[in-house]
Structure formats: C-alpha cells, structure tokens
CSV table of C-alpha atoms in Angstrom, one decimal:
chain,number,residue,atom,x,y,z
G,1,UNK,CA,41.1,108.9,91.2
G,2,UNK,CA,44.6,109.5,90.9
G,3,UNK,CA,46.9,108.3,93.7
G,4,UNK,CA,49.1,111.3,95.0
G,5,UNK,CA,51.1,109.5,98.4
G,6,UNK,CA,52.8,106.9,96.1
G,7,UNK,CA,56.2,106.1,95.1
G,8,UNK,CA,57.5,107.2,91.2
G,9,UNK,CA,59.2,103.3,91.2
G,10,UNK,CA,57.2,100.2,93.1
G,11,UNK,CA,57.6,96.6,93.6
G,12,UNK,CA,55.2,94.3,91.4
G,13,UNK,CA,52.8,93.4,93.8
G,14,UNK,CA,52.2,96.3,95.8
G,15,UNK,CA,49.7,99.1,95.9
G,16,UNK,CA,47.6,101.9,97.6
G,17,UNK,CA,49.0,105.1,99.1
G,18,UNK,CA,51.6,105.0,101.9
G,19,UNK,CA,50.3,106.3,105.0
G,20,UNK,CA,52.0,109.9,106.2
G,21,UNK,CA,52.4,109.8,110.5
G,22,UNK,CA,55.1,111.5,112.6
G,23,UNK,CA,57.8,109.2,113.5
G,24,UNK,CA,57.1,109.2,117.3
G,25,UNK,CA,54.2,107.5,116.9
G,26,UNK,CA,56.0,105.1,115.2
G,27,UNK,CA,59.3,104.3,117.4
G,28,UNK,CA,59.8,104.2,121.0
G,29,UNK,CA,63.4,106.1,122.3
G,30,UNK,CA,65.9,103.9,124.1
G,31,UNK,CA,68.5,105.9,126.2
G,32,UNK,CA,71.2,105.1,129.1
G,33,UNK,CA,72.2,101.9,130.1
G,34,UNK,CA,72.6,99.8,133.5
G,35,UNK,CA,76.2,99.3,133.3
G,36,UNK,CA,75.8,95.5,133.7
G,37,UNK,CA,77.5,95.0,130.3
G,38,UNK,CA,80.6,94.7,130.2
G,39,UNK,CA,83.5,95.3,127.4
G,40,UNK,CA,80.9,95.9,124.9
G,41,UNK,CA,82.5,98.2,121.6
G,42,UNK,CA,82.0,101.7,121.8
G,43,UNK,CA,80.4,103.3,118.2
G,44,UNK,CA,80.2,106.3,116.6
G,45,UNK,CA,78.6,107.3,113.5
G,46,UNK,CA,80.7,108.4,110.3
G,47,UNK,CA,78.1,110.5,107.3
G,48,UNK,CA,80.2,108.7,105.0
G,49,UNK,CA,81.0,105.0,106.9
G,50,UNK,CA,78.4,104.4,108.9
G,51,UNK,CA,79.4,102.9,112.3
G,52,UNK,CA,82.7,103.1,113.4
G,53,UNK,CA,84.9,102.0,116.4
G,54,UNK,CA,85.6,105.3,118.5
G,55,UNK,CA,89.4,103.5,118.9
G,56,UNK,CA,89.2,103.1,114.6
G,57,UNK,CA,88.4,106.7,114.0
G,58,UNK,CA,89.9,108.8,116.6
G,59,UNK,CA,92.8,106.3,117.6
G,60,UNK,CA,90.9,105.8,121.3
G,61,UNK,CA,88.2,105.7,122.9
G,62,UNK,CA,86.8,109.0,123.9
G,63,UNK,CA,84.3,107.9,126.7
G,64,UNK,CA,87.1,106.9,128.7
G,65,UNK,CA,85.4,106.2,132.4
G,66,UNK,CA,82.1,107.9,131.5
G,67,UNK,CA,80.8,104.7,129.8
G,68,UNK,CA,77.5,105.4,132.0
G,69,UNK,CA,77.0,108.1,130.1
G,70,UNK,CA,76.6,106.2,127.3
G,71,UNK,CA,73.1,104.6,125.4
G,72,UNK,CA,73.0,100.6,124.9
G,73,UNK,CA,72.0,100.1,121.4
G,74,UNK,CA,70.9,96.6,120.4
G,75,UNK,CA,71.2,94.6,116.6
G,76,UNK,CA,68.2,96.4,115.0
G,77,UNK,CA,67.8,99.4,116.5
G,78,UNK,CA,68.7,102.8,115.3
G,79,UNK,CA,70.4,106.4,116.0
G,80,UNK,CA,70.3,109.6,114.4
G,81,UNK,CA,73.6,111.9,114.8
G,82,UNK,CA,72.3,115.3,114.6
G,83,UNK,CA,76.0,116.4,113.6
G,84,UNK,CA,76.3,118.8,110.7
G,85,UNK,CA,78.4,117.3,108.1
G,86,UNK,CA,79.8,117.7,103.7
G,87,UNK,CA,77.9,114.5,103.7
G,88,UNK,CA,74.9,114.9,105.8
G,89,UNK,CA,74.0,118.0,106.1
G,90,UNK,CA,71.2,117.3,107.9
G,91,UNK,CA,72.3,114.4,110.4
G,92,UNK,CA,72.3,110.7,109.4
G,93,UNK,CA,70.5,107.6,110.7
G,94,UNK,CA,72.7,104.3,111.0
G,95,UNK,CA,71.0,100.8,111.8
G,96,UNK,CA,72.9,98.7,114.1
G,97,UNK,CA,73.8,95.5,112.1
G,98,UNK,CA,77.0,94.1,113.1
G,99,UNK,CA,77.0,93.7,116.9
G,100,UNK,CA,74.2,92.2,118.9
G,101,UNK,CA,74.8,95.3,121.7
G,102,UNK,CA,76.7,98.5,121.8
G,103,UNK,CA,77.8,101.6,123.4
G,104,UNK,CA,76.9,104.5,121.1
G,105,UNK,CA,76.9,108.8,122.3
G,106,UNK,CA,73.9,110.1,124.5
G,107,UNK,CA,73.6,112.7,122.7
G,108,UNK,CA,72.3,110.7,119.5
G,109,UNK,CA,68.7,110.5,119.3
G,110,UNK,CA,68.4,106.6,119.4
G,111,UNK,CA,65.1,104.2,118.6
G,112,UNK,CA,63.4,100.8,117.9
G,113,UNK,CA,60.4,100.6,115.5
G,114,UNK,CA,57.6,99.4,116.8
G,115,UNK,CA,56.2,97.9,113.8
G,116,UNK,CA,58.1,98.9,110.6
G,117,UNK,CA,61.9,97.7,108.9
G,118,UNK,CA,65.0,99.4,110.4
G,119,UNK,CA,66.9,99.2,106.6
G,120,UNK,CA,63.7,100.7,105.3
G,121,UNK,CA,64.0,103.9,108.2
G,122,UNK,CA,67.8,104.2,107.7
G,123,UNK,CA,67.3,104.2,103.6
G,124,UNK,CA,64.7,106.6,103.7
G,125,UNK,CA,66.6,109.0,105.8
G,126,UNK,CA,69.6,108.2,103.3
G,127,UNK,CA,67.7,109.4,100.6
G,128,UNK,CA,67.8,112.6,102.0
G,129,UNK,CA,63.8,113.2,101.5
G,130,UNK,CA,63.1,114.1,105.5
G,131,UNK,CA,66.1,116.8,105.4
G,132,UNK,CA,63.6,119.5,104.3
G,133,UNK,CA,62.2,119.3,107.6
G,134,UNK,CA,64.8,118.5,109.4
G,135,UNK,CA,66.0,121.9,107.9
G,136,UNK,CA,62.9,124.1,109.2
G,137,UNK,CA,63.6,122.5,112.7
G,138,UNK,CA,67.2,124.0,113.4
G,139,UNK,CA,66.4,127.0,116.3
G,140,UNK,CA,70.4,128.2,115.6
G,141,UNK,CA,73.4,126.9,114.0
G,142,UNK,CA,75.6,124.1,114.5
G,143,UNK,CA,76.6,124.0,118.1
G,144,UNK,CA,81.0,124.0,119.2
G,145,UNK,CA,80.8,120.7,119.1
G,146,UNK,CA,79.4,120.1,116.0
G,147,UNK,CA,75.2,118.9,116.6
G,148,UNK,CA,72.2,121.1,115.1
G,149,UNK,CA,70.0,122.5,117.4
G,150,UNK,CA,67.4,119.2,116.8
G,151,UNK,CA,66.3,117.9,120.2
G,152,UNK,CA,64.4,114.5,120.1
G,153,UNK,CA,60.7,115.8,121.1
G,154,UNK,CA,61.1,118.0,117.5
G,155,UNK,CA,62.8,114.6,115.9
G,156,UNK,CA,60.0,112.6,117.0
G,157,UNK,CA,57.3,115.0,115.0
G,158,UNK,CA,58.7,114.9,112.1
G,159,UNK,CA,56.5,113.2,109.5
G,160,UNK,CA,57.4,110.7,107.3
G,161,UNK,CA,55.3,108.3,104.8
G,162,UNK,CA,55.1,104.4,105.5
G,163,UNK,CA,53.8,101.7,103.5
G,164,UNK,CA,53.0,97.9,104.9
G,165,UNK,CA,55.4,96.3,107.2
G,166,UNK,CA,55.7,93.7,104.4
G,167,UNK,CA,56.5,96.6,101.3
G,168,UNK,CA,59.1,98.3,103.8
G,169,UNK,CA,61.0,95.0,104.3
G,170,UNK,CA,61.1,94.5,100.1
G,171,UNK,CA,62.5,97.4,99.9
G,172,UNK,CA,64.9,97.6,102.9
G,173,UNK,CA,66.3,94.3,101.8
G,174,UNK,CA,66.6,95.7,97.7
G,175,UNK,CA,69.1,98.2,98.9
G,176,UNK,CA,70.4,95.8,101.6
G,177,UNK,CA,72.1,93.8,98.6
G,178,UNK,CA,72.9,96.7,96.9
G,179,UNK,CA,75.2,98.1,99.3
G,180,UNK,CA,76.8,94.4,99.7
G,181,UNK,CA,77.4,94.7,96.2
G,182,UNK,CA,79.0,98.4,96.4
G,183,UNK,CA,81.2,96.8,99.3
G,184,UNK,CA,82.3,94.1,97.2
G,185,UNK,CA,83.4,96.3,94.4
G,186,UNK,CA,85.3,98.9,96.5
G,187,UNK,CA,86.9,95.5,98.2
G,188,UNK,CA,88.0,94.8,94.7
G,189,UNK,CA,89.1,97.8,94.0
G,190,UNK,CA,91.2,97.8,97.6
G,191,UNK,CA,92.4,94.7,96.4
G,192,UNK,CA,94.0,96.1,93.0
G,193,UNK,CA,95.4,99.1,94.6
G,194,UNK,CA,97.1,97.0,96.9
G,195,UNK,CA,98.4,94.7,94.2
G,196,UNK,CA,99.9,97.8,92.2
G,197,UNK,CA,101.5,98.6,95.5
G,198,UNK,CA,102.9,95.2,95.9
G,199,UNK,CA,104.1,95.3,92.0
G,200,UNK,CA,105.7,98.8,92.8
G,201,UNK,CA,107.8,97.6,95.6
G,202,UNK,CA,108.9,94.4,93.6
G,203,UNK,CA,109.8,96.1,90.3
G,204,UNK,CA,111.7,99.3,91.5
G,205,UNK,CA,114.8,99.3,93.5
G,206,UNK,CA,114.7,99.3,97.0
G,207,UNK,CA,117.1,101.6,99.3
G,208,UNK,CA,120.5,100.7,99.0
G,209,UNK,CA,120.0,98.0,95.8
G,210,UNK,CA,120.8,98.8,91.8
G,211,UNK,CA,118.3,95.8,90.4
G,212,UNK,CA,114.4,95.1,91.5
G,213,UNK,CA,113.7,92.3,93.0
G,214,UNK,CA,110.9,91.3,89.9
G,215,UNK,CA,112.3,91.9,86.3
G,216,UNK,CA,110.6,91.5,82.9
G,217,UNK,CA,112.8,88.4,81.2
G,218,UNK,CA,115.4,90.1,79.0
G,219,UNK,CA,116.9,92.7,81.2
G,220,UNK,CA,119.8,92.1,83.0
G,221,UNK,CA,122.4,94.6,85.3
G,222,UNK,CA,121.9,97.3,87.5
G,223,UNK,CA,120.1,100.5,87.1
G,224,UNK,CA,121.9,103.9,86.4
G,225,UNK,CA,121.7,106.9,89.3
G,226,UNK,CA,120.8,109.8,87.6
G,227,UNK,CA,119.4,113.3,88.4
G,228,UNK,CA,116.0,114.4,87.3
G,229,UNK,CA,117.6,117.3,85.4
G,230,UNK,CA,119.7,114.8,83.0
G,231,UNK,CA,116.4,113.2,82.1
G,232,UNK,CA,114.2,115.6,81.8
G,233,UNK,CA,113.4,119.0,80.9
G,234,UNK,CA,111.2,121.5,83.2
G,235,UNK,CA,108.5,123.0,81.3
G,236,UNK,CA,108.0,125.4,84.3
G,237,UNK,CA,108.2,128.9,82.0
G,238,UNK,CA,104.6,127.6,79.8
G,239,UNK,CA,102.8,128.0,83.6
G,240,UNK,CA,100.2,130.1,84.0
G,241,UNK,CA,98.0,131.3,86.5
G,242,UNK,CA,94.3,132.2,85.8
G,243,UNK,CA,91.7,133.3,88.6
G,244,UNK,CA,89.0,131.2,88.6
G,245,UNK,CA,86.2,134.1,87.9
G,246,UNK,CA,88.5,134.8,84.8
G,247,UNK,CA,88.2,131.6,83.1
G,248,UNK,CA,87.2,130.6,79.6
G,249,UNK,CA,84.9,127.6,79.5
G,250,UNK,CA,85.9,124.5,77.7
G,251,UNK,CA,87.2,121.3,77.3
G,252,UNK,CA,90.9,121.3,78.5
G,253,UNK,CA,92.1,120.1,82.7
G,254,UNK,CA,93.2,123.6,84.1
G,255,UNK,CA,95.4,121.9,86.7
G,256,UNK,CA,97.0,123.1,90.3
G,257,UNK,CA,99.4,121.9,92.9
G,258,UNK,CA,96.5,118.7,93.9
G,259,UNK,CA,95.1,117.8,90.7
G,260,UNK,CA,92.4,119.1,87.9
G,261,UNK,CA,90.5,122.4,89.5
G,262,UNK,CA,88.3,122.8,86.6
G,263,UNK,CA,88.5,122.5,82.2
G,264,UNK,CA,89.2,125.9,80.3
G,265,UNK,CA,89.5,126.5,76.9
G,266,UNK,CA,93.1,126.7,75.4
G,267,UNK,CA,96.1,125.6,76.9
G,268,UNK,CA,99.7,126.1,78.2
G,269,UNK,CA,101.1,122.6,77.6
G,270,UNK,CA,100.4,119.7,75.1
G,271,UNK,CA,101.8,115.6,75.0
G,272,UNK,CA,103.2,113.5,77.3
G,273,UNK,CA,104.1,115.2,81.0
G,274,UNK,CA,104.5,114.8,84.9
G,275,UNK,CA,102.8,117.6,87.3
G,276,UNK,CA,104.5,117.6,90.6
G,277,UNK,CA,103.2,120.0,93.4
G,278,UNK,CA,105.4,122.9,93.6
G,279,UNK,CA,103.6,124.3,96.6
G,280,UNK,CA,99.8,123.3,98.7
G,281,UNK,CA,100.5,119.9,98.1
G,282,UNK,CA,97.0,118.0,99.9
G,283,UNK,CA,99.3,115.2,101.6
G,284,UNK,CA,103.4,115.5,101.9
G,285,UNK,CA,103.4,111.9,103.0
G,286,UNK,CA,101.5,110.9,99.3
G,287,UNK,CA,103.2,113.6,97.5
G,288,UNK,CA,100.8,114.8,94.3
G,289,UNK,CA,102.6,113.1,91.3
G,290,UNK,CA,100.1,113.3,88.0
G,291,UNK,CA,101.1,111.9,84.8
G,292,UNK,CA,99.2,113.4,81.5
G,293,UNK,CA,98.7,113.3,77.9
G,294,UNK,CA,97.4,115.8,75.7
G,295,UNK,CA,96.7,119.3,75.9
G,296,UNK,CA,96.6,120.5,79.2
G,297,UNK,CA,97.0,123.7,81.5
G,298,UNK,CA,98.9,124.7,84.3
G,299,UNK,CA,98.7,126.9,86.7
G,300,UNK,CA,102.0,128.2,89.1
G,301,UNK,CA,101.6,125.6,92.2
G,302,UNK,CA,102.8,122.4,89.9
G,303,UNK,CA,106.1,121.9,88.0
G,304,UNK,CA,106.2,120.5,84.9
G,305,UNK,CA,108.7,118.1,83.4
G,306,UNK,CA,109.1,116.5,80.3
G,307,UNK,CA,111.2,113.7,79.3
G,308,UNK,CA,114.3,113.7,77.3
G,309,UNK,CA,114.3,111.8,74.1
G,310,UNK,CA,115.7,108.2,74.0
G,311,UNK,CA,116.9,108.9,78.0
G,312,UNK,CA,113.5,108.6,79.8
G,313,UNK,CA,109.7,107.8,79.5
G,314,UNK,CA,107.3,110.0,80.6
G,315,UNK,CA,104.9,107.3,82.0
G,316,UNK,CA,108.1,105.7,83.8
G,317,UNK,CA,109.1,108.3,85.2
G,318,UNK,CA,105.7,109.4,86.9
G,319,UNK,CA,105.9,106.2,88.5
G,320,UNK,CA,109.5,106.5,89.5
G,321,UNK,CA,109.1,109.8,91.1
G,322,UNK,CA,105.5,108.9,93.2
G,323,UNK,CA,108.0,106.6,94.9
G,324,UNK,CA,110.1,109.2,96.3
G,325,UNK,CA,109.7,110.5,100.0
G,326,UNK,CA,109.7,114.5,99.2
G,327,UNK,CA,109.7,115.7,103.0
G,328,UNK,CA,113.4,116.0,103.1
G,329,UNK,CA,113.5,118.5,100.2
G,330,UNK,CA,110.2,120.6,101.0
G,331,UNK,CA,110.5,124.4,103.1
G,332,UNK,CA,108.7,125.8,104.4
G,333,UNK,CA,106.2,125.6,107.5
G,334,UNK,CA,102.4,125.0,106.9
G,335,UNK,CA,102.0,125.6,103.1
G,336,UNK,CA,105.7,123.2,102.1
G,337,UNK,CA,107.5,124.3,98.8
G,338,UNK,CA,109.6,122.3,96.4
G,339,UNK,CA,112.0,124.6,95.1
G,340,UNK,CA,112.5,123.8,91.5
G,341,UNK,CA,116.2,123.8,91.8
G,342,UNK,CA,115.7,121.2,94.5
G,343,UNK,CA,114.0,118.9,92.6
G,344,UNK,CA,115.8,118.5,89.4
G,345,UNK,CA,118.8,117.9,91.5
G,346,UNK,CA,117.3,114.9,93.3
G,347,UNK,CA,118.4,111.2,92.0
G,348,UNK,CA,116.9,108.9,90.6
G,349,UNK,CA,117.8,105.3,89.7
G,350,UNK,CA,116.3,104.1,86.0
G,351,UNK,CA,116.9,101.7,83.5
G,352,UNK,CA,117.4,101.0,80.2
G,353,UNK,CA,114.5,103.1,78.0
G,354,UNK,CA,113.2,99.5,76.7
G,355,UNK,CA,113.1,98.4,80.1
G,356,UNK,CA,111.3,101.9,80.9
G,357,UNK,CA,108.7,101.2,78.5
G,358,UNK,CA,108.3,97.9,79.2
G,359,UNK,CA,107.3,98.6,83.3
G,360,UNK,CA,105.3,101.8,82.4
G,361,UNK,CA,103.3,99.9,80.1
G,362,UNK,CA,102.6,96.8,82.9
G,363,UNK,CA,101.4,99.3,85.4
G,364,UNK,CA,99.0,101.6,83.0
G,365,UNK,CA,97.3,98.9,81.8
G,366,UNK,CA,97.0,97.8,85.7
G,367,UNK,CA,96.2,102.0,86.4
G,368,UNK,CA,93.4,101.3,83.9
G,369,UNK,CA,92.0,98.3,85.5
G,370,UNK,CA,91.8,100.3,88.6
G,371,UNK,CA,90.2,103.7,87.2
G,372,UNK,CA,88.0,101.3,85.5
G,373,UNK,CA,86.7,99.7,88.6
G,374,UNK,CA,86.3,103.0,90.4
G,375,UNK,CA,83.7,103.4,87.4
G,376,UNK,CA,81.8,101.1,87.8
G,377,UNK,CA,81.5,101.7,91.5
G,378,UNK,CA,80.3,105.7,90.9
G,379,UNK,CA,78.2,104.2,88.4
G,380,UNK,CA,76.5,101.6,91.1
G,381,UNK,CA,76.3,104.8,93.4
G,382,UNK,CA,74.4,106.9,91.2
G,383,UNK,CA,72.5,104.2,90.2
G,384,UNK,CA,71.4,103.9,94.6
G,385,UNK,CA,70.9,107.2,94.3
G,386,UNK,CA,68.3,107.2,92.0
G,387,UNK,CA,66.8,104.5,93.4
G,388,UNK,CA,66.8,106.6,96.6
G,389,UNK,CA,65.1,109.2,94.8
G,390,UNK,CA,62.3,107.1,93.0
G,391,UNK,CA,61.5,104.1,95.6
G,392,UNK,CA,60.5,106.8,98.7
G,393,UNK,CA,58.6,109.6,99.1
C-alpha cells in the first residue's frame, strides 16, 4: 500500500505517515501579561528578520505606557503576525530564541506546543505549505493597519500534518544549523563590505587633502583636481528609452536610473562605462553609481560616461565618483535630477593613470570576493528552500 501523508525527503531512520490534526488541538494560546515584569525588551516581528527590537526598527518603542497591553512571550514559545507583507504574504510565525521573556503585540496570535518542536512549527510555516489555507480564511482584505482578517479561533483550525515528537526535533534542528550557517556567511559578507569601505576611505583623499592616507609603494605627490568633463566623455546621445511591453527578448542588461530592469536584445552602448542616475535615483544618500563592461543598454534616467584615453580609467573612476555626496547638485523635489551639465562640471581629484589602474584593480578583485560571497549565500537560500519544499508536507 502506498504511503500518501509522507514527506518527498526523510531522515534515515524514520517512517509511517504523519498524522494530519488542526493546530488547536495541538497548542495552547498565551495572551496578556501581569505587569510584574519589569524592563523586559519589547519585540516585533520582521517577514524578512525575524524578531526585532521595536526601538531597532522603528527608532522607539511604540507601546509607550500601554505595556499592559502587551502578551509575555517566553524562550520557546511562538507568534504568528497576521500582517500582509512582499515576504509573507500570508503572515509569519517566529519562535522566540534569544530572550528567556518578552513583550511582543496583542494582536499576534501567540502559542506553546503542547507536545511537538517550536523550530519544527516555525519551519513548516516558513515553508509556506499552510498559506493555502491561510488564503481561504481571509473574510476581507488587509486591514489600515496592515493585519488580514485571520482571528485566532480560524488560526487555531487550520490543519497541519505532524510526525513524532522525536522526527520534528531532527528536523527542526537540520534547518536550525542551516540558518546558523546562512548567518555566518552574510556576517562574512558584512565583514568584506565593511573592509572595502575601510580600504575606500584609506586610499582616496579625504576633504581638504591632495594624497591618501594608504598608497600602493611607487607613487608619490599629490593628486590633480580635475573636472569630470576633462576626463571623460558623456555618451548621453546613444540613450534610449524602450517601454517595457515593447521589448525584444535577449541577452543584453537594459539598464535605468537604479540598475538592470530587464535583458533585451541589441544594444545602445558597448566596453567599458559608468551609469550614473540622471533622475529616480532609489537612495540620494547612496547615489546609484554602476560600472559596466560590454554591450549594454540604456535607457534616458542614467548618464553615461566614458573615459578619456591615457587621462582616466573607467573602473577608477566608478569608484571615484560613488564617493561623492550628490545632494548638493540634485533639483528638484521628490523625483531629484542631475542635470548633465552639473555633473560634468563637478571635480574630482585623481591620480596618475598607473596609479588609477593600480587601485581599480585592488578593489575589483575585492568587488569579486564580495559578489562571490553573495553567491554562495543565494545559493545556501535556495538550497533551504528546497529543503523547505521536500522535508514537509
């Protein structure tokens, strides 16, 4: 006979259906507290962070003097946020692991297990397997403040499918280490970004100095002020601007203001150049600066410059100009503009081409260490994901 209430991917060991019940049968609720603890953190949940100080994400604590109003959460036990999000559509479920007690909103639907593994509950929520009927349980849309229409009575019947105590555990520990080996890479890859950072402010003139304060042996004196337009050229006239609906498929980065919107098939400019937003730049105060190779094309919300022979280095100067703080030259209110006459007049100091060369090649072979360790941590993700996918039901 064969067995239909089992997982695609198992631990040795382990067999027999799971057994299918409605989660209120499984947990019992926890809500309010007494008010007899004292300074204890107030949480809330983040789709894509987990739990988060309310004072970390929204620079203070919202309860202010309605801490009564709040649930006591202990180490171990659980809460859904019903909250509609890119990330969790559906609402998430976040263990609590790193405080013995907390403060967490009222309005989450919070539990213990009676018998059963919290990591195993939050994973299988994680993998997104209950959100079909989560889904069919939504009376309206998204409330003004954000929560689905999912009180805790209709929570509570939703059914899931539980194996042993014992299996749960396994598994709830597997993707227990997993996610401390995610963390550890995206702490590695904080680690080089702030390292390039470091290197950036070291090797490039601060305000008010000719020379960096770190130097590759062999170069000596101060750097020259020029102005973008004596070093490069702007390729601005090659732009053009496609609708997306009236796109040709293909291989080439169709790029805008923020970056690559999609890949089409020919292209408007080819070798080595340095896309600055023009206008609907994503972030003023980390101004969209993209260095390219190859063919490319561009649309009419990025300039386009290319540097002069023997006078600058492409690679340099993308570096050179991420540096600069553009919210002096931008108009504008709401969607800022950088008029192209105001940018090829702004100064920059550089030095000698070799010396050019010799920095831009220090810091793409430190860009690749970092793209490549943002690999490997999408690859680790989708890897969880699959195991999401495979190891519940």
């Amino acid at each position: 006979m064969t067995k239909t209430n089992v997982p695609r991917l198992r631990f040795r060991g382990f067999s027999g259906e799971w057994k299918n019940d409605i989660l209120e049968n499984n947990v019992n609720f926890v809500q309010g507290n007494d008010g007899t603890d004292k300074g204890l953190p107030v949480l809330t949940i983040s789709a894509g962070k987990g739990w988060m100080n309310q004072k970390d994400r929204f620079g203070t604590v919202l309860a202010g003097n309605e801490l009564k109003n709040y649930t006591l959460l202990k180490k171990g036990q659980l809460s859904y946020n019903h909250g509609n999000s890119k990330l969790a559509e559906y609402g998430a479920v976040f263990c609590l692991r790193n405080y013995d007690k907390a403060l967490v909103p009222r309005v989450y639907h919070s539990f213990e297990l009676k018998n059963g593994d919290s990591n195993f509950i939050e994973k299988l929520f994680e993998s997104k397997i209950p959100d079909r009927q989560l889904r069919k349980l939504i009376t309206s849309g998204a409330r003004m403040d954000g929560l689905l229409n999912i009180n805790k009575k209709a929570f509570g019947s939703i059914s899931l499918n539980f194996p042993s105590q014992y299996e749960q555990q396994k598994i709830g520990s597997f993707f227990t280490r997993m996610d401390k080996i995610i963390e550890l890479q995206i702490q590695k890859l904080e680690q080089l970004k702030k390292l390039k950072h470091g290197y950036l402010q070291k090797m490039f003139p601060q305000d008010g100095e000719s020379i960096p304060r770190l130097r590759f042996s062999g170069f000596s004196g101060g750097w020259k002020k020029k102005n973008i337009s004596e070093i490069t050229t702007r390729l601005d006239n090659k732009r053009v601007p496609v609708k997306e609906q009236d796109r040709v498929s293909g291989n080439v980065p169709y790029y805008g203001a923020n970056g690559i919107q999609g890949y089409v098939e020919s292209f408007t400019h080819t070798g080595n150049n340095i896309l600055i937003a023009e206008d609907g730049a994503s972030d003023v105060n980390n101004y969209p600066v993209i260095f390219t190779k190859g063919n490319i094309w561009v649309n009419n919300h990025a300039h386009v410059l290319q540097s002069k022979d023997n006078k600058s280095d492409s690679s340099f100067m993308s570096y050179a100009l991420k540096l600069i703080r553009y919210e002096k030259y931008l108009t504008g209110n709401g969607r800022y503009k950088l008029n192209a006459d105001v940018l090829m007049k702004i100064n920059l100091l550089v030095p000698s081409i070799g010396e050019q060369q010799k920095i831009s090649k220090f810091f793409s072979k430190l860009d690749q260490f970092i793209n490549n360790q943002s690999k490997k941590i999408d690859s680790l993700k989708q890897q969880k994901k699959a195991y999401l996918q495979k190891m519940f039901i």
